[in-house]
Coordinates of C-alpha atoms in Angstrom, one line a residue:
X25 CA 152.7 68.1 81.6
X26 CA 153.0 68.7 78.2
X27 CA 153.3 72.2 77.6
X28 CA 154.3 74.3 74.4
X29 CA 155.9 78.1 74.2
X30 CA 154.0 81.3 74.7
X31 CA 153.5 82.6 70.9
X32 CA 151.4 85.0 71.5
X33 CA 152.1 89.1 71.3
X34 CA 150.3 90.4 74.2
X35 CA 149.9 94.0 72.9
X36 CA 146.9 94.6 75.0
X37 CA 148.2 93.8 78.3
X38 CA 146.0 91.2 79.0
X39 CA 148.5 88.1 80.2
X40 CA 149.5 88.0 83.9
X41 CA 153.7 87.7 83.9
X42 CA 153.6 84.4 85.6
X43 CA 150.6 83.3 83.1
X44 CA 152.6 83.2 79.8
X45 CA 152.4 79.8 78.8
X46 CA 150.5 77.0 76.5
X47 CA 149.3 74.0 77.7
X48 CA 147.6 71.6 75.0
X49 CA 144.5 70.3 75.0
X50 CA 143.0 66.6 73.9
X51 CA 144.2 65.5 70.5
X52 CA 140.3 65.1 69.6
X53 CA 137.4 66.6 71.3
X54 CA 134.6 68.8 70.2
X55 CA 137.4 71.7 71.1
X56 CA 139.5 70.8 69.1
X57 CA 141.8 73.8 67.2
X58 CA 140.5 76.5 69.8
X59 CA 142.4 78.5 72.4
X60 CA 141.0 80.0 75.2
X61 CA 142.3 81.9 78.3
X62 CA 142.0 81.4 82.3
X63 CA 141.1 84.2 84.6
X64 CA 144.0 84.2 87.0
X65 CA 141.3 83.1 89.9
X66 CA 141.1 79.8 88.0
X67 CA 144.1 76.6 89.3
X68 CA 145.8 75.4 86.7
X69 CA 148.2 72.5 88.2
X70 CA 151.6 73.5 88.4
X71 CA 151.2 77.4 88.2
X72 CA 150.5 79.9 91.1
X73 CA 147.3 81.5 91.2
X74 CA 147.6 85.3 91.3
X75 CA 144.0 86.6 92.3
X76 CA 144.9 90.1 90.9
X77 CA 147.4 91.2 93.9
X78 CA 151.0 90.2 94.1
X79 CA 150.8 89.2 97.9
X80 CA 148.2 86.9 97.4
X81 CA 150.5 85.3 94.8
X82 CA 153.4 85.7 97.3
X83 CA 151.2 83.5 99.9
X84 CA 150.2 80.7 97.8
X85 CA 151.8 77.9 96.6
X86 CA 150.9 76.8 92.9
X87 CA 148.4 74.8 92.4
X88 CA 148.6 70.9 92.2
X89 CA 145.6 70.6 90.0
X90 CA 143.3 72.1 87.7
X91 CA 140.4 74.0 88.6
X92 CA 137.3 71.5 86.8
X93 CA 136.2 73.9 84.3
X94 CA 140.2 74.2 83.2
X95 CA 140.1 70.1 82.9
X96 CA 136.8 69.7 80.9
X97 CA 137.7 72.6 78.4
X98 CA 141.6 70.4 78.3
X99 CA 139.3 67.2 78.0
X100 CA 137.7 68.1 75.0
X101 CA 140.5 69.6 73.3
X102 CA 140.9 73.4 73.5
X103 CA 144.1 74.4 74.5
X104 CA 144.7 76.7 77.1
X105 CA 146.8 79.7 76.6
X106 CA 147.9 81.2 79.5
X107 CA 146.4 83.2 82.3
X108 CA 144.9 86.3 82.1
X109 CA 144.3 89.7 84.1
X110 CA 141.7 90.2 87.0
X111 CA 140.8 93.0 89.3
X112 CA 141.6 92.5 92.7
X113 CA 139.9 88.9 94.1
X114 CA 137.6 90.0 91.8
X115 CA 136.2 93.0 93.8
X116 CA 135.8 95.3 90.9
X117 CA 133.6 95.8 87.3
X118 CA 135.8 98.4 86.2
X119 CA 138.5 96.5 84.7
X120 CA 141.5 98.3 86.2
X121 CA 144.1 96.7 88.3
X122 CA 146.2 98.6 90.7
X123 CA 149.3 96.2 90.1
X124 CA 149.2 95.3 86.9
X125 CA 147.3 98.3 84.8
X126 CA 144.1 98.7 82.8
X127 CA 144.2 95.9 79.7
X128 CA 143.1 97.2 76.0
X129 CA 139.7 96.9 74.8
X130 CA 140.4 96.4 70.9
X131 CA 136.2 96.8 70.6
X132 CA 135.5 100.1 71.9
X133 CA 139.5 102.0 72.0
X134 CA 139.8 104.2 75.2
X135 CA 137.6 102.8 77.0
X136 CA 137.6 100.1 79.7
X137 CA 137.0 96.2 78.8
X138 CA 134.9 95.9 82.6
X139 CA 135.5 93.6 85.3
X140 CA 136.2 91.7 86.9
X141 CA 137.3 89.1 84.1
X142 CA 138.7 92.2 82.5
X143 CA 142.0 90.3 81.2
X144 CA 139.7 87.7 79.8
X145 CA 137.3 90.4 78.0
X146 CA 140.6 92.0 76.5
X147 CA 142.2 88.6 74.9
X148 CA 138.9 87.6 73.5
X149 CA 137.7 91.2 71.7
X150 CA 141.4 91.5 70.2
X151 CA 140.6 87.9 69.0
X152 CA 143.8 87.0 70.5
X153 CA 142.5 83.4 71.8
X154 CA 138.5 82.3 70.7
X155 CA 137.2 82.0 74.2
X156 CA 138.2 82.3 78.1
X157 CA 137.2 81.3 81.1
X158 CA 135.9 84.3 83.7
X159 CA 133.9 84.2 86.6
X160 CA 130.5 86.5 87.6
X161 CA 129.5 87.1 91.1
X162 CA 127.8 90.7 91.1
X163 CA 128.6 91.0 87.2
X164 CA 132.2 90.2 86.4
X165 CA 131.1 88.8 83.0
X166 CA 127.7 90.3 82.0
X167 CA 129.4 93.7 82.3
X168 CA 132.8 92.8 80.4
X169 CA 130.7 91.4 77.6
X170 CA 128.9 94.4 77.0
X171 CA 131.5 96.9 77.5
X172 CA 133.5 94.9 74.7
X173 CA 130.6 93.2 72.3
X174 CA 131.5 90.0 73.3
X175 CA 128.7 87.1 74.4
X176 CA 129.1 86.1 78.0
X177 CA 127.0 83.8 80.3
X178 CA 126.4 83.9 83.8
X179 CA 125.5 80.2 84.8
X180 CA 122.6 79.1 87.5
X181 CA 124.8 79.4 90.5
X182 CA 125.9 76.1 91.5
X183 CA 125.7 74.7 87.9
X184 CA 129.6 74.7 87.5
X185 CA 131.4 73.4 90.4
X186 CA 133.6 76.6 92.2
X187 CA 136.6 74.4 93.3
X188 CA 140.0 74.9 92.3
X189 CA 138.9 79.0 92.0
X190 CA 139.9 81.9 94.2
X191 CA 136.4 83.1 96.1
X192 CA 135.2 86.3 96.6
X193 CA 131.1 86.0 97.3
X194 CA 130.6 82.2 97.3
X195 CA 126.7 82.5 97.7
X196 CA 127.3 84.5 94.2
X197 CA 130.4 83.5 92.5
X198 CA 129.9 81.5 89.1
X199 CA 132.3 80.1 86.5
X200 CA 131.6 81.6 83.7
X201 CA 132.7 82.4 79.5
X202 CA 133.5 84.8 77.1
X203 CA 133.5 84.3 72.9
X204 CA 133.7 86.7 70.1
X205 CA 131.8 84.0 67.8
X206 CA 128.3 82.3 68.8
X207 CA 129.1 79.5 67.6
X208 CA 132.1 79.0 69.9
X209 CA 130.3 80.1 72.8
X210 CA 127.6 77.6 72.5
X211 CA 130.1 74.9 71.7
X212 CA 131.6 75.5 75.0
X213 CA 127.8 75.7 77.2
X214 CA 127.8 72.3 75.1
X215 CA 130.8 70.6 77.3
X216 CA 130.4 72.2 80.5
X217 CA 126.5 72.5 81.0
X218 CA 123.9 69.6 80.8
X219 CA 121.0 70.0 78.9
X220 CA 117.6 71.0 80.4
X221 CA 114.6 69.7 79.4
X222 CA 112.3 72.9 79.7
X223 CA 111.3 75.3 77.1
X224 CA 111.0 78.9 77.1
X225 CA 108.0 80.0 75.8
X226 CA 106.8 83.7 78.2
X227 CA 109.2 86.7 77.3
X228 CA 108.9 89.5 79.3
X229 CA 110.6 93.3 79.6
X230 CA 112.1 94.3 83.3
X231 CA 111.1 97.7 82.9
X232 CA 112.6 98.7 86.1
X233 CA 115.9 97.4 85.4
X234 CA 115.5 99.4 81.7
X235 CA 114.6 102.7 83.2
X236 CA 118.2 102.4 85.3
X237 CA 120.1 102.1 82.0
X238 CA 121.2 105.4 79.5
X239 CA 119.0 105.7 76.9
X240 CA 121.8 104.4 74.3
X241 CA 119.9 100.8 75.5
X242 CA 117.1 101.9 74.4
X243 CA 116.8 101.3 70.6
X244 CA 119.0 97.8 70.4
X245 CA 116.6 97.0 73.8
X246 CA 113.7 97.3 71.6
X247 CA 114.8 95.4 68.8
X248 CA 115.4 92.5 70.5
X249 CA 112.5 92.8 72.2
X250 CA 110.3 92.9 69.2
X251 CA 112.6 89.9 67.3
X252 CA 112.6 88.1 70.7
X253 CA 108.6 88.1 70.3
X254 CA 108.4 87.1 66.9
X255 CA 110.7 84.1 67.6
X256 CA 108.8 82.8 70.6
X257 CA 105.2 83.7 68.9
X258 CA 104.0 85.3 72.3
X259 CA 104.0 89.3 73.2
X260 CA 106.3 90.6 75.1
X261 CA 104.7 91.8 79.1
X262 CA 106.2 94.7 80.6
X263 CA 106.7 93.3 83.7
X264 CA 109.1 95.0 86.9
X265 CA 111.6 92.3 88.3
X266 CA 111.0 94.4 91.4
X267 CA 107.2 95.4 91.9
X268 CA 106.7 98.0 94.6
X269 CA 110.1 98.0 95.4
X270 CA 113.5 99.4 94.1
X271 CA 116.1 97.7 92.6
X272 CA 118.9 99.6 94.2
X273 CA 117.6 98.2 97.5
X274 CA 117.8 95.1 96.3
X275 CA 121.4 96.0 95.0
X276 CA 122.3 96.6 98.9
X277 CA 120.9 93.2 100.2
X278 CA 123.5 91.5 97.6
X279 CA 126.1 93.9 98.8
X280 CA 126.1 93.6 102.2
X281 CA 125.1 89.4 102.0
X282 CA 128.5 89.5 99.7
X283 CA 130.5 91.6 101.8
X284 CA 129.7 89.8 105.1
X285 CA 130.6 86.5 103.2
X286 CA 134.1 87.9 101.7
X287 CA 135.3 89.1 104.6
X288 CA 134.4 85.6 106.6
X289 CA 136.5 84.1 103.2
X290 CA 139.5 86.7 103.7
X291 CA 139.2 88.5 106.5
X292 CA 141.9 86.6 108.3
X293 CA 144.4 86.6 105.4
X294 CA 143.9 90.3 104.6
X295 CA 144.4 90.9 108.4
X296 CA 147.9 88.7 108.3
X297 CA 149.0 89.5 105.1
X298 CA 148.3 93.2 104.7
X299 CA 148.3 93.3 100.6
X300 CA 148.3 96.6 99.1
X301 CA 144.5 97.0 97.2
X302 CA 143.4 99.7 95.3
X303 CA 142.1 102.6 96.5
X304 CA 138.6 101.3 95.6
X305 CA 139.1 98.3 96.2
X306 CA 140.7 98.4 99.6
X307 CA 137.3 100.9 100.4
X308 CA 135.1 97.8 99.6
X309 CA 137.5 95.2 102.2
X310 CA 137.1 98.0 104.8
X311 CA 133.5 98.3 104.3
X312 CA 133.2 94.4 104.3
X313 CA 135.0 94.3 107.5
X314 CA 132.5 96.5 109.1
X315 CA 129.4 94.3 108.1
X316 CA 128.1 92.9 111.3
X317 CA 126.5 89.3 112.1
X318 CA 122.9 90.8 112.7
X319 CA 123.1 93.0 109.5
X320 CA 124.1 89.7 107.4
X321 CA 121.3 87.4 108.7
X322 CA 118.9 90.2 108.3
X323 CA 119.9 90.4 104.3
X324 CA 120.3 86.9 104.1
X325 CA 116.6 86.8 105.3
X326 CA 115.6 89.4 102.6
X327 CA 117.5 87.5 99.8
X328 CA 115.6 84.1 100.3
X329 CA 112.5 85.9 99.5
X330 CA 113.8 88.0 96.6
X331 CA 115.1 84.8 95.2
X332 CA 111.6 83.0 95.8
X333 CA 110.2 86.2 93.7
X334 CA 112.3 86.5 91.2
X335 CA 111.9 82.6 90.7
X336 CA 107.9 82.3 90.7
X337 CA 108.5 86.0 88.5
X338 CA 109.8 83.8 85.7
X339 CA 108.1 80.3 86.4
X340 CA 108.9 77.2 84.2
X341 CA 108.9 78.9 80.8
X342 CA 110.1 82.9 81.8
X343 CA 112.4 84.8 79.8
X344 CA 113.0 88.1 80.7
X345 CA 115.0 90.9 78.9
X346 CA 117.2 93.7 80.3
X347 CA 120.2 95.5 79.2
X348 CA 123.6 93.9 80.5
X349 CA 125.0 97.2 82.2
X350 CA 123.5 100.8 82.9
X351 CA 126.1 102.3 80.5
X352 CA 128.3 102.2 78.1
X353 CA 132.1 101.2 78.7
X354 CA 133.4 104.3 80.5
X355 CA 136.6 105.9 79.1
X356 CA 140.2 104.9 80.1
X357 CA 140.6 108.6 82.1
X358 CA 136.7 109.1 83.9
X359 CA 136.4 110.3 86.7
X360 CA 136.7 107.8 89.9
X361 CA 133.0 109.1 91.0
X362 CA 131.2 109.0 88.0
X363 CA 132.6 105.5 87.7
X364 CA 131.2 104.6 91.1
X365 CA 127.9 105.7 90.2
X366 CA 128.1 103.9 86.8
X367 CA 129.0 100.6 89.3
X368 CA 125.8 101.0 91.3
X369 CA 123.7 101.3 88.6
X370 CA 125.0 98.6 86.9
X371 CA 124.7 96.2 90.1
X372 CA 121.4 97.1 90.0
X373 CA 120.8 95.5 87.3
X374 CA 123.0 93.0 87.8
X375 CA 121.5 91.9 91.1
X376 CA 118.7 90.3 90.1
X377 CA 120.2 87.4 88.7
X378 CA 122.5 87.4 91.1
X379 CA 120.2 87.3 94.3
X380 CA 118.2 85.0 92.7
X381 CA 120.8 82.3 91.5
X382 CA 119.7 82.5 87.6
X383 CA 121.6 82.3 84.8
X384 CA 122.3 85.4 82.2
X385 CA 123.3 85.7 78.9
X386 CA 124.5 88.6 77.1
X387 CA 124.2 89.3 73.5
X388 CA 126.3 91.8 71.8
X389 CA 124.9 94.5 70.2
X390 CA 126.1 98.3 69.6
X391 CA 124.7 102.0 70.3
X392 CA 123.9 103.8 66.8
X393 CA 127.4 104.9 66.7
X394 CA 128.6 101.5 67.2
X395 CA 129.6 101.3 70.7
X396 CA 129.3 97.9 72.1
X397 CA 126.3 97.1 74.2
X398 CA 124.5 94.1 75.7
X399 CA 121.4 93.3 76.1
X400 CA 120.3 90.0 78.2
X401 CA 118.0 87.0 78.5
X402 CA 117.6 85.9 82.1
X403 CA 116.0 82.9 82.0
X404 CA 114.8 79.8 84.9
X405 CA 117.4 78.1 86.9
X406 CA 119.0 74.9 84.9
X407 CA 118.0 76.9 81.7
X408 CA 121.4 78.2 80.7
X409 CA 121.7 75.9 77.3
X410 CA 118.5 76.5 76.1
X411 CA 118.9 80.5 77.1
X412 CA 122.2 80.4 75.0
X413 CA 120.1 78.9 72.0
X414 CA 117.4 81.1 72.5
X415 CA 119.6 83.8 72.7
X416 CA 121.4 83.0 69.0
X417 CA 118.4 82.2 67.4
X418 CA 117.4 85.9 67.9
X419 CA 120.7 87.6 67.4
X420 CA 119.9 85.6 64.2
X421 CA 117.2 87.2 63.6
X422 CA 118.4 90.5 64.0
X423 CA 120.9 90.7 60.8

């Protein structure tokens, strides 16, 4: 394996201790001369995978190859450097990690980068690497990349193959990216995604997923709105992702389907093992463990036909917008409740994609005082390249 040393200054706390190295990519490839990061859920072949708690770390061997995404990104020439931070097996947005501390977010100072893929978020604002590699199952991405300005995809579940990666939710969890530049970012959806051969034409505004947001969405929401209709030539319908029925509902299907699903994924180890969570985190494993059979095939039940709605909602041709988190990035030092409340909001929003298997993109924008924000374009399943396209043509258009 060829590897190189670890030249960069990780001032933002961002690097896992056992991920500080450099591994070169392909001499040629359309990634050539970038660098990008792995979340440390991601195998890279000779390295142990951390998962964000040191007794998982303790109770795996390394890996003895790399996760796919990891060998395309190697395959077309990016080189990888090093792995990065993550909240507990992923079980978090906030972007704090009991272990290992709360990274930098070099866009928006004192406040949190989001997570899960917070170590990911942190290297890529601080423009310490050009892209990384993160993974979204209720949010993990979509929430970092608005919290730090960054773009960020959540792909149609399934799209990216899930081996050689640490689960948490696999009826959720998506490989997913992070870039400060569009141009990178859609260089990457280049290598790992195939093309689709739809267009989106219908843009719509999820009104109900809007009114769960602060209002500091509201102006960027409607200027993307009104450039996202003058690009696609068609007005924008106000249209609910959720009509006659509330999206935090839906936000407890997802949880409870996820949490029933984690715990059948860790329930033994976690039992064996005993690892030392989070306080928050640790609530969530309890909770999961709690989550009975019945309750599980009952949500199950009421996801298939949210997912069958949300689908027929956008059709062949659907894009609809929504902001990427109900808040801004909450400070360094808020309080632990009003940072669970943020969380369910968010997940909300978040949700809908999720439950319905759809990809997401986030576009950076800012409040009027400058505060990252996202806003995002959910789009038909299979759709993610064109979404990213879409998606640049109107940040574009917005100067």
């Amino acid at each position: 394996m060829n590897m190189t040393s670890f030249d960069i200054d990780d001032d933002i706390g961002a690097w896992v201790p056992h991920g500080r190295f450099v591994l070169p990519g392909a001499a040629q490839g359309p990634l050539a001369g970038l660098r990008f990061v792995a979340k440390d859920v991601f195998d890279v072949a000779g390295h142990p995978t951390g998962a964000g708690n040191p007794t998982w770390l303790a109770t795996h061997a390394p890996a003895t190859r790399h996760a796919p995404a990891v060998q395309a990104l190697l395959d077309a020439g990016a080189t990888l450097a090093g792995k990065v931070l993550t909240d507990e097996l992923a079980y978090s947005l906030h972007g704090d990690n009991h272990h290992h501390g709360t990274p930098v977010n070099r866009a928006a100072p004192g406040r949190v980068t989001g997570g899960s893929s917070s170590g990911t978020a942190a290297a890529v604002a601080a423009r310490k690497v050009d892209f990384g590699l993160g993974t979204d199952t209720g949010g993990s991405t979509r929430v970092p990349a608005s919290y730090c300005g960054l773009w960020g995809l959540r792909t149609t579940h399934g799209a990216l193959s899930a081996d050689g990666l640490v689960p948490l939710h696999p009826g959720f969890d998506t490989v997913t990216w992070l870039a400060h530049d569009g141009d990178v970012f859609e260089r990457v959806g280049a290598v790992l995604l195939p093309a689709w051969p739809g267009t989106l034409r219908r843009p719509m505004l999820a009104t109900d997923a809007v009114a769960l947001a602060d209002p500091e969405f509201d102006r960027p929401l409607r200027r993307l709105v009104d450039v996202l209709a003058r690009v696609l030539g068609a007005a924008v319908q106000d249209s609910p992702a959720a009509p006659g029925e509330s999206l935090p509902d839906w936000r407890q299907v997802y949880a409870t389907v996820g949490a029933h699903e984690g715990w059948q994924v860790h329930g033994d180890w976690i039992t064996q093992a005993k690892p030392v969570f989070g306080a928050a985190i640790a609530g969530r494993w309890q909770a999961a463990s709690r989550v009975s059979d019945g309750a599980a095939a009952e949500a199950r039940g009421q996801m298939a036909r949210i997912r069958a709605q949300v689908r027929a909602w956008l059709g062949v041709d659907g894009v609809a917008v929504l902001p990427s988190a109900a808040s801004l990035a909450p400070w360094r030092d808020a309080d632990p409740a009003a940072v669970d409340a943020v969380r369910l909001r968010t997940m909300a929003i978040t949700c809908i994609a999720g439950l319905a298997g759809l990809p997401q993109v986030s576009v950076p924008m800012a409040d009027e005082d400058g505060v990252p924000l996202g806003v995002s374009l959910i789009g038909p399943a299979g759709s993610d390249r064109a979404l990213i396209r879409l998606a640049r043509e109107v940040h574009a258009a917005l100067g």
